[in-house]
Amino acid sequence: MDTDSVRPAVTELRLSAFKSHRGATFPLGPLTLLTGASGSGKSGVLQAYEILARLGSGARLERAVAAVPGGATGCVPAWARPDEQGRRGFRIGCTVDGPVGPVRLDVAVQADPELRIVGERLTGGGETLLTTALTDPARRAVQAAWYTAGSTPVTRAPLPDDRLGTALLPLRVAGKTAGQRLVLAAAEQVVVALRTVFACDPRPEAMRGAGAGSGDGAGASPSGGGTGTGTGGGSGAGDGSRGAGGRAGGVGGAAAPGARTETGTGTAGGFAAVSGGDGMADDGGTFGGGWGWSAGDGRLRTACDNLPAVLGRTSRECSRRHALLVEAVGAGCVGPVEGLRAEPVSRAGTVGMRALVERGAQPATPLEQLGDGELRYLALALVLLTGPEVLAMDPVGEVLSARQVLGLVTDGMDRCLDGRQARALLELAVRMVGRGHVRLLGTVRDASAADGLPGVRVLHLGA
């Protein structure tokens, strides 16, 4: 088991047929960096991960693949040829380690002519726990069979073809037999790992206000995954960012402000399954950039365009972590850094938040005046030093946070960063990953900044 604790964690990604990848397997350590030439498929690996994460959070398939350029069709390998019915698709999967041991999830997605999940397989504990297959193309459902190990070996029932069956199992499995309890435990392990994925892509132009009022960046962590070729020959495509909808309502989950509420039903084990809702979590902001917006709950969005509001929250709620952030930012910014503060400001009669870097005897620097590399460094350092409660994501509210690990995904981790900043950020990542509360998967142009750092796994694509 490639995990330092019983916290569920994704330890392998499989891109059987996805974009430029064919039969590719990527082992993931606590801190994994992907590097390679442009076009080698680095971003595609993260996109497949994000699709799986969205699906694991209960998002509909269309929403799960929406963030991939070209949508579902853009996920289909260029070499995939349609079958006699014109069907094409993609296949992706992952392995999640945790208390149950390694659990494998594989998904086949048909992208053309209709977007649907045509096959899914969940295996663990030496058993096939769930299989689904498209048996009647005229119906918007797949035939599912899950392990029972009772008087009836398996239970069969239809499931919708636009949602991940694994995420729906707690709504359908009673948990009366040992086999059913194994199914529930394995499904919980997978869903917990996928729902704690957060994709962070700090955009300096949005953080400065270039995207103000556009609504961009209101999304949360990515997620998603699907796979293509089923028995009918279709392979599909899918990718995207996970929608951070409201928490499941099973055992006391509360919906996030600005998000559609998802409903769930608790099982005997206290785990609630997501049964609906694929809205994007938002902190209620109406304008972004260097101003941020203070009316919401201050949860950091993917683009980090509401960073000032989040800095204001962290400085109030956790002075120790805020002090660590100030120290970390000092290693990545030019000039002295003695503090970070947020203050209310008014623009056109609307009150928002503005962040400043305190420089000691020198005048404070407004956040929007920092360089692109400094802004990205600050935002990524904040994510590494915080947890799901400060991020616009949808962790499982029914599982103790001590049993969850944040899965941080960042494409172009070293984008805009100089060598000193890239090294300092990776050193911070090594420290935080070593505590067991966060795992990191990122792409980089140059992996030399990780030379000599303990625990960093570098995968060279296209080599």
PDB file of C-alpha atoms in Angstrom, residues 183-346:
ATOM      1  CA  VAL A 183     -18.937  -3.294  -1.278  1.00  0.00           C
ATOM      2  CA  LEU A 184     -19.909  -0.334   0.895  1.00  0.00           C
ATOM      3  CA  ALA A 185     -16.448  -0.034   2.456  1.00  0.00           C
ATOM      4  CA  ALA A 186     -14.738  -0.141  -0.927  1.00  0.00           C
ATOM      5  CA  ALA A 187     -17.148   2.390  -2.435  1.00  0.00           C
ATOM      6  CA  GLU A 188     -16.628   4.736   0.518  1.00  0.00           C
ATOM      7  CA  GLN A 189     -12.862   4.457   0.176  1.00  0.00           C
ATOM      8  CA  VAL A 190     -12.975   5.411  -3.508  1.00  0.00           C
ATOM      9  CA  VAL A 191     -15.480   8.227  -3.111  1.00  0.00           C
ATOM     10  CA  VAL A 192     -13.645   9.771  -0.136  1.00  0.00           C
ATOM     11  CA  ALA A 193     -10.390   9.842  -2.112  1.00  0.00           C
ATOM     12  CA  LEU A 194     -12.006  11.346  -5.214  1.00  0.00           C
ATOM     13  CA  ARG A 195     -14.101  13.941  -3.389  1.00  0.00           C
ATOM     14  CA  THR A 196     -11.026  15.382  -1.673  1.00  0.00           C
ATOM     15  CA  VAL A 197      -9.319  16.312  -4.955  1.00  0.00           C
ATOM     16  CA  PHE A 198      -8.780  20.052  -5.497  1.00  0.00           C
ATOM     17  CA  ALA A 199      -7.408  21.459  -8.742  1.00  0.00           C
ATOM     18  CA  CYS A 200      -5.542  24.705  -8.236  1.00  0.00           C
ATOM     19  CA  ASP A 201      -4.664  26.893 -11.206  1.00  0.00           C
ATOM     20  CA  PRO A 202      -3.838  30.391  -9.908  1.00  0.00           C
ATOM     21  CA  ARG A 203      -4.430  32.953 -12.655  1.00  0.00           C
ATOM     22  CA  PRO A 204      -2.577  36.197 -12.033  1.00  0.00           C
ATOM     23  CA  GLU A 205      -4.790  38.141 -14.451  1.00  0.00           C
ATOM     24  CA  ALA A 206      -7.901  37.081 -12.550  1.00  0.00           C
ATOM     25  CA  MET A 207      -6.242  37.720  -9.200  1.00  0.00           C
ATOM     26  CA  ARG A 208      -5.534  41.281 -10.311  1.00  0.00           C
ATOM     27  CA  GLY A 209      -9.116  41.826 -11.382  1.00  0.00           C
ATOM     28  CA  ALA A 210      -8.815  41.216 -15.120  1.00  0.00           C
ATOM     29  CA  GLY A 211     -11.634  38.706 -14.868  1.00  0.00           C
ATOM     30  CA  ALA A 212     -13.789  40.795 -12.539  1.00  0.00           C
ATOM     31  CA  GLY A 213     -17.467  40.122 -12.985  1.00  0.00           C
ATOM     32  CA  SER A 214     -16.892  37.356 -15.507  1.00  0.00           C
ATOM     33  CA  GLY A 215     -17.759  34.577 -13.123  1.00  0.00           C
ATOM     34  CA  ASP A 216     -14.571  32.794 -14.106  1.00  0.00           C
ATOM     35  CA  GLY A 217     -12.896  30.891 -11.337  1.00  0.00           C
ATOM     36  CA  ALA A 218     -16.105  30.186  -9.470  1.00  0.00           C
ATOM     37  CA  GLY A 219     -15.482  26.544  -9.911  1.00  0.00           C
ATOM     38  CA  ALA A 220     -13.958  24.207  -7.445  1.00  0.00           C
ATOM     39  CA  SER A 221     -11.730  21.242  -7.519  1.00  0.00           C
ATOM     40  CA  PRO A 222     -11.636  19.139 -10.632  1.00  0.00           C
ATOM     41  CA  SER A 223     -12.668  15.692 -10.926  1.00  0.00           C
ATOM     42  CA  GLY A 224     -13.906  13.261 -13.376  1.00  0.00           C
ATOM     43  CA  GLY A 225     -13.197  10.205 -15.293  1.00  0.00           C
ATOM     44  CA  GLY A 226     -14.638   7.865 -17.796  1.00  0.00           C
ATOM     45  CA  THR A 227     -13.546   5.172 -20.068  1.00  0.00           C
ATOM     46  CA  GLY A 228     -14.552   4.091 -23.442  1.00  0.00           C
ATOM     47  CA  THR A 229     -14.522   0.841 -25.236  1.00  0.00           C
ATOM     48  CA  GLY A 230     -17.216  -1.482 -24.025  1.00  0.00           C
ATOM     49  CA  THR A 231     -18.441  -4.603 -25.645  1.00  0.00           C
ATOM     50  CA  GLY A 232     -20.056  -2.576 -28.359  1.00  0.00           C
ATOM     51  CA  GLY A 233     -16.674  -1.156 -29.264  1.00  0.00           C
ATOM     52  CA  GLY A 234     -17.305   2.401 -28.207  1.00  0.00           C
ATOM     53  CA  SER A 235     -14.571   4.241 -26.461  1.00  0.00           C
ATOM     54  CA  GLY A 236     -15.339   7.650 -25.190  1.00  0.00           C
ATOM     55  CA  ALA A 237     -13.797  10.647 -23.764  1.00  0.00           C
ATOM     56  CA  GLY A 238     -14.236  12.678 -20.721  1.00  0.00           C
ATOM     57  CA  ASP A 239     -12.391  15.089 -18.606  1.00  0.00           C
ATOM     58  CA  GLY A 240     -12.990  18.120 -16.595  1.00  0.00           C
ATOM     59  CA  SER A 241     -12.985  19.823 -13.301  1.00  0.00           C
ATOM     60  CA  ARG A 242     -14.967  18.614 -10.443  1.00  0.00           C
ATOM     61  CA  GLY A 243     -17.957  20.637  -9.401  1.00  0.00           C
ATOM     62  CA  ALA A 244     -17.842  21.405  -5.736  1.00  0.00           C
ATOM     63  CA  GLY A 245     -21.490  21.114  -5.070  1.00  0.00           C
ATOM     64  CA  GLY A 246     -23.056  21.083  -1.639  1.00  0.00           C
ATOM     65  CA  ARG A 247     -22.144  18.380   0.820  1.00  0.00           C
ATOM     66  CA  ALA A 248     -24.199  15.254   0.819  1.00  0.00           C
ATOM     67  CA  GLY A 249     -27.122  15.500   3.147  1.00  0.00           C
ATOM     68  CA  GLY A 250     -26.847  12.052   4.693  1.00  0.00           C
ATOM     69  CA  VAL A 251     -25.387  12.499   8.172  1.00  0.00           C
ATOM     70  CA  GLY A 252     -25.452  16.152   8.932  1.00  0.00           C
ATOM     71  CA  GLY A 253     -23.805  17.545   5.810  1.00  0.00           C
ATOM     72  CA  ALA A 254     -24.573  21.204   5.183  1.00  0.00           C
ATOM     73  CA  ALA A 255     -24.784  22.717   1.745  1.00  0.00           C
ATOM     74  CA  ALA A 256     -22.102  25.202   0.832  1.00  0.00           C
ATOM     75  CA  PRO A 257     -23.262  28.783   0.297  1.00  0.00           C
ATOM     76  CA  GLY A 258     -24.052  29.417  -3.326  1.00  0.00           C
ATOM     77  CA  ALA A 259     -24.068  25.722  -4.201  1.00  0.00           C
ATOM     78  CA  ARG A 260     -26.934  23.464  -5.129  1.00  0.00           C
ATOM     79  CA  THR A 261     -27.667  20.986  -2.372  1.00  0.00           C
ATOM     80  CA  GLU A 262     -26.945  17.364  -2.971  1.00  0.00           C
ATOM     81  CA  THR A 263     -29.038  14.749  -1.267  1.00  0.00           C
ATOM     82  CA  GLY A 264     -27.775  11.518   0.164  1.00  0.00           C
ATOM     83  CA  THR A 265     -28.833   8.617   2.289  1.00  0.00           C
ATOM     84  CA  GLY A 266     -26.662   7.453   5.157  1.00  0.00           C
ATOM     85  CA  THR A 267     -25.730   3.807   5.412  1.00  0.00           C
ATOM     86  CA  ALA A 268     -25.126   1.707   8.460  1.00  0.00           C
ATOM     87  CA  GLY A 269     -21.523   2.827   8.343  1.00  0.00           C
ATOM     88  CA  GLY A 270     -22.393   6.504   8.458  1.00  0.00           C
ATOM     89  CA  PHE A 271     -21.399   7.159   4.837  1.00  0.00           C
ATOM     90  CA  ALA A 272     -23.726   9.223   2.656  1.00  0.00           C
ATOM     91  CA  ALA A 273     -23.868   8.746  -1.083  1.00  0.00           C
ATOM     92  CA  VAL A 274     -24.326  11.608  -3.477  1.00  0.00           C
ATOM     93  CA  SER A 275     -27.582  11.222  -5.339  1.00  0.00           C
ATOM     94  CA  GLY A 276     -27.877  14.506  -7.142  1.00  0.00           C
ATOM     95  CA  GLY A 277     -26.633  18.014  -7.668  1.00  0.00           C
ATOM     96  CA  ASP A 278     -23.665  18.991  -9.731  1.00  0.00           C
ATOM     97  CA  GLY A 279     -23.466  22.688  -9.084  1.00  0.00           C
ATOM     98  CA  MET A 280     -20.199  24.480  -8.686  1.00  0.00           C
ATOM     99  CA  ALA A 281     -19.333  25.643  -5.212  1.00  0.00           C
ATOM    100  CA  ASP A 282     -18.762  29.343  -4.834  1.00  0.00           C
ATOM    101  CA  ASP A 283     -18.127  31.634  -1.933  1.00  0.00           C
ATOM    102  CA  GLY A 284     -20.833  34.021  -3.080  1.00  0.00           C
ATOM    103  CA  GLY A 285     -18.455  36.508  -4.677  1.00  0.00           C
ATOM    104  CA  THR A 286     -19.683  38.919  -7.308  1.00  0.00           C
ATOM    105  CA  PHE A 287     -16.369  40.326  -8.409  1.00  0.00           C
ATOM    106  CA  GLY A 288     -12.889  38.925  -8.253  1.00  0.00           C
ATOM    107  CA  GLY A 289      -9.327  39.890  -8.897  1.00  0.00           C
ATOM    108  CA  GLY A 290      -7.171  41.647  -6.327  1.00  0.00           C
ATOM    109  CA  TRP A 291     -10.317  42.753  -4.570  1.00  0.00           C
ATOM    110  CA  GLY A 292     -11.965  39.429  -3.809  1.00  0.00           C
ATOM    111  CA  TRP A 293     -15.443  39.480  -2.316  1.00  0.00           C
ATOM    112  CA  SER A 294     -16.254  39.254   1.362  1.00  0.00           C
ATOM    113  CA  ALA A 295     -19.928  38.258   1.336  1.00  0.00           C
ATOM    114  CA  GLY A 296     -19.280  34.523   1.068  1.00  0.00           C
ATOM    115  CA  ASP A 297     -17.473  32.094   3.329  1.00  0.00           C
ATOM    116  CA  GLY A 298     -13.986  32.805   2.006  1.00  0.00           C
ATOM    117  CA  ARG A 299     -13.297  29.453   0.340  1.00  0.00           C
ATOM    118  CA  LEU A 300     -10.511  29.609  -2.213  1.00  0.00           C
ATOM    119  CA  ARG A 301     -11.579  28.982  -5.785  1.00  0.00           C
ATOM    120  CA  THR A 302      -9.592  27.193  -8.460  1.00  0.00           C
ATOM    121  CA  ALA A 303      -8.361  30.402 -10.127  1.00  0.00           C
ATOM    122  CA  CYS A 304      -7.610  31.949  -6.691  1.00  0.00           C
ATOM    123  CA  ASP A 305      -9.352  35.145  -7.837  1.00  0.00           C
ATOM    124  CA  ASN A 306     -10.876  35.545  -4.358  1.00  0.00           C
ATOM    125  CA  LEU A 307      -7.517  35.239  -2.579  1.00  0.00           C
ATOM    126  CA  PRO A 308      -7.896  38.467  -0.503  1.00  0.00           C
ATOM    127  CA  ALA A 309     -11.116  37.236   1.115  1.00  0.00           C
ATOM    128  CA  VAL A 310      -9.443  33.927   1.956  1.00  0.00           C
ATOM    129  CA  LEU A 311      -6.367  35.643   3.413  1.00  0.00           C
ATOM    130  CA  GLY A 312      -8.671  37.706   5.605  1.00  0.00           C
ATOM    131  CA  ARG A 313     -10.343  34.550   6.825  1.00  0.00           C
ATOM    132  CA  THR A 314      -7.138  32.606   7.513  1.00  0.00           C
ATOM    133  CA  SER A 315      -5.586  35.520   9.419  1.00  0.00           C
ATOM    134  CA  ARG A 316      -8.632  35.620  11.703  1.00  0.00           C
ATOM    135  CA  GLU A 317      -9.229  31.912  12.171  1.00  0.00           C
ATOM    136  CA  CYS A 318      -5.749  30.385  12.316  1.00  0.00           C
ATOM    137  CA  SER A 319      -2.952  32.718  13.318  1.00  0.00           C
ATOM    138  CA  ARG A 320      -0.389  29.889  13.463  1.00  0.00           C
ATOM    139  CA  ARG A 321      -0.943  28.782   9.863  1.00  0.00           C
ATOM    140  CA  HIS A 322      -1.127  32.384   8.739  1.00  0.00           C
ATOM    141  CA  ALA A 323       2.264  32.999  10.306  1.00  0.00           C
ATOM    142  CA  LEU A 324       3.630  29.960   8.454  1.00  0.00           C
ATOM    143  CA  LEU A 325       2.205  31.377   5.232  1.00  0.00           C
ATOM    144  CA  VAL A 326       3.920  34.713   5.820  1.00  0.00           C
ATOM    145  CA  GLU A 327       7.197  32.888   6.373  1.00  0.00           C
ATOM    146  CA  ALA A 328       6.713  30.819   3.213  1.00  0.00           C
ATOM    147  CA  VAL A 329       5.803  33.856   1.117  1.00  0.00           C
ATOM    148  CA  GLY A 330       8.968  35.568   2.288  1.00  0.00           C
ATOM    149  CA  ALA A 331      10.952  32.817   0.558  1.00  0.00           C
ATOM    150  CA  GLY A 332       9.164  33.370  -2.747  1.00  0.00           C
ATOM    151  CA  CYS A 333       8.783  37.139  -2.998  1.00  0.00           C
ATOM    152  CA  VAL A 334      11.305  39.879  -3.636  1.00  0.00           C
ATOM    153  CA  GLY A 335      11.934  42.186  -0.695  1.00  0.00           C
ATOM    154  CA  PRO A 336      11.013  41.856   2.974  1.00  0.00           C
ATOM    155  CA  VAL A 337       7.709  40.197   3.875  1.00  0.00           C
ATOM    156  CA  GLU A 338       6.605  40.824   7.445  1.00  0.00           C
ATOM    157  CA  GLY A 339       2.905  40.189   7.122  1.00  0.00           C
ATOM    158  CA  LEU A 340      -0.132  39.636   4.927  1.00  0.00           C
ATOM    159  CA  ARG A 341      -3.337  41.448   5.668  1.00  0.00           C
ATOM    160  CA  ALA A 342      -6.728  41.969   4.090  1.00  0.00           C
ATOM    161  CA  GLU A 343      -8.801  45.097   4.481  1.00  0.00           C
ATOM    162  CA  PRO A 344     -12.253  46.127   3.287  1.00  0.00           C
ATOM    163  CA  VAL A 345     -12.445  48.539   0.387  1.00  0.00           C
ATOM    164  CA  SER A 346     -15.276  49.994  -1.645  1.00  0.00           C
TER     165      SER A 346
END
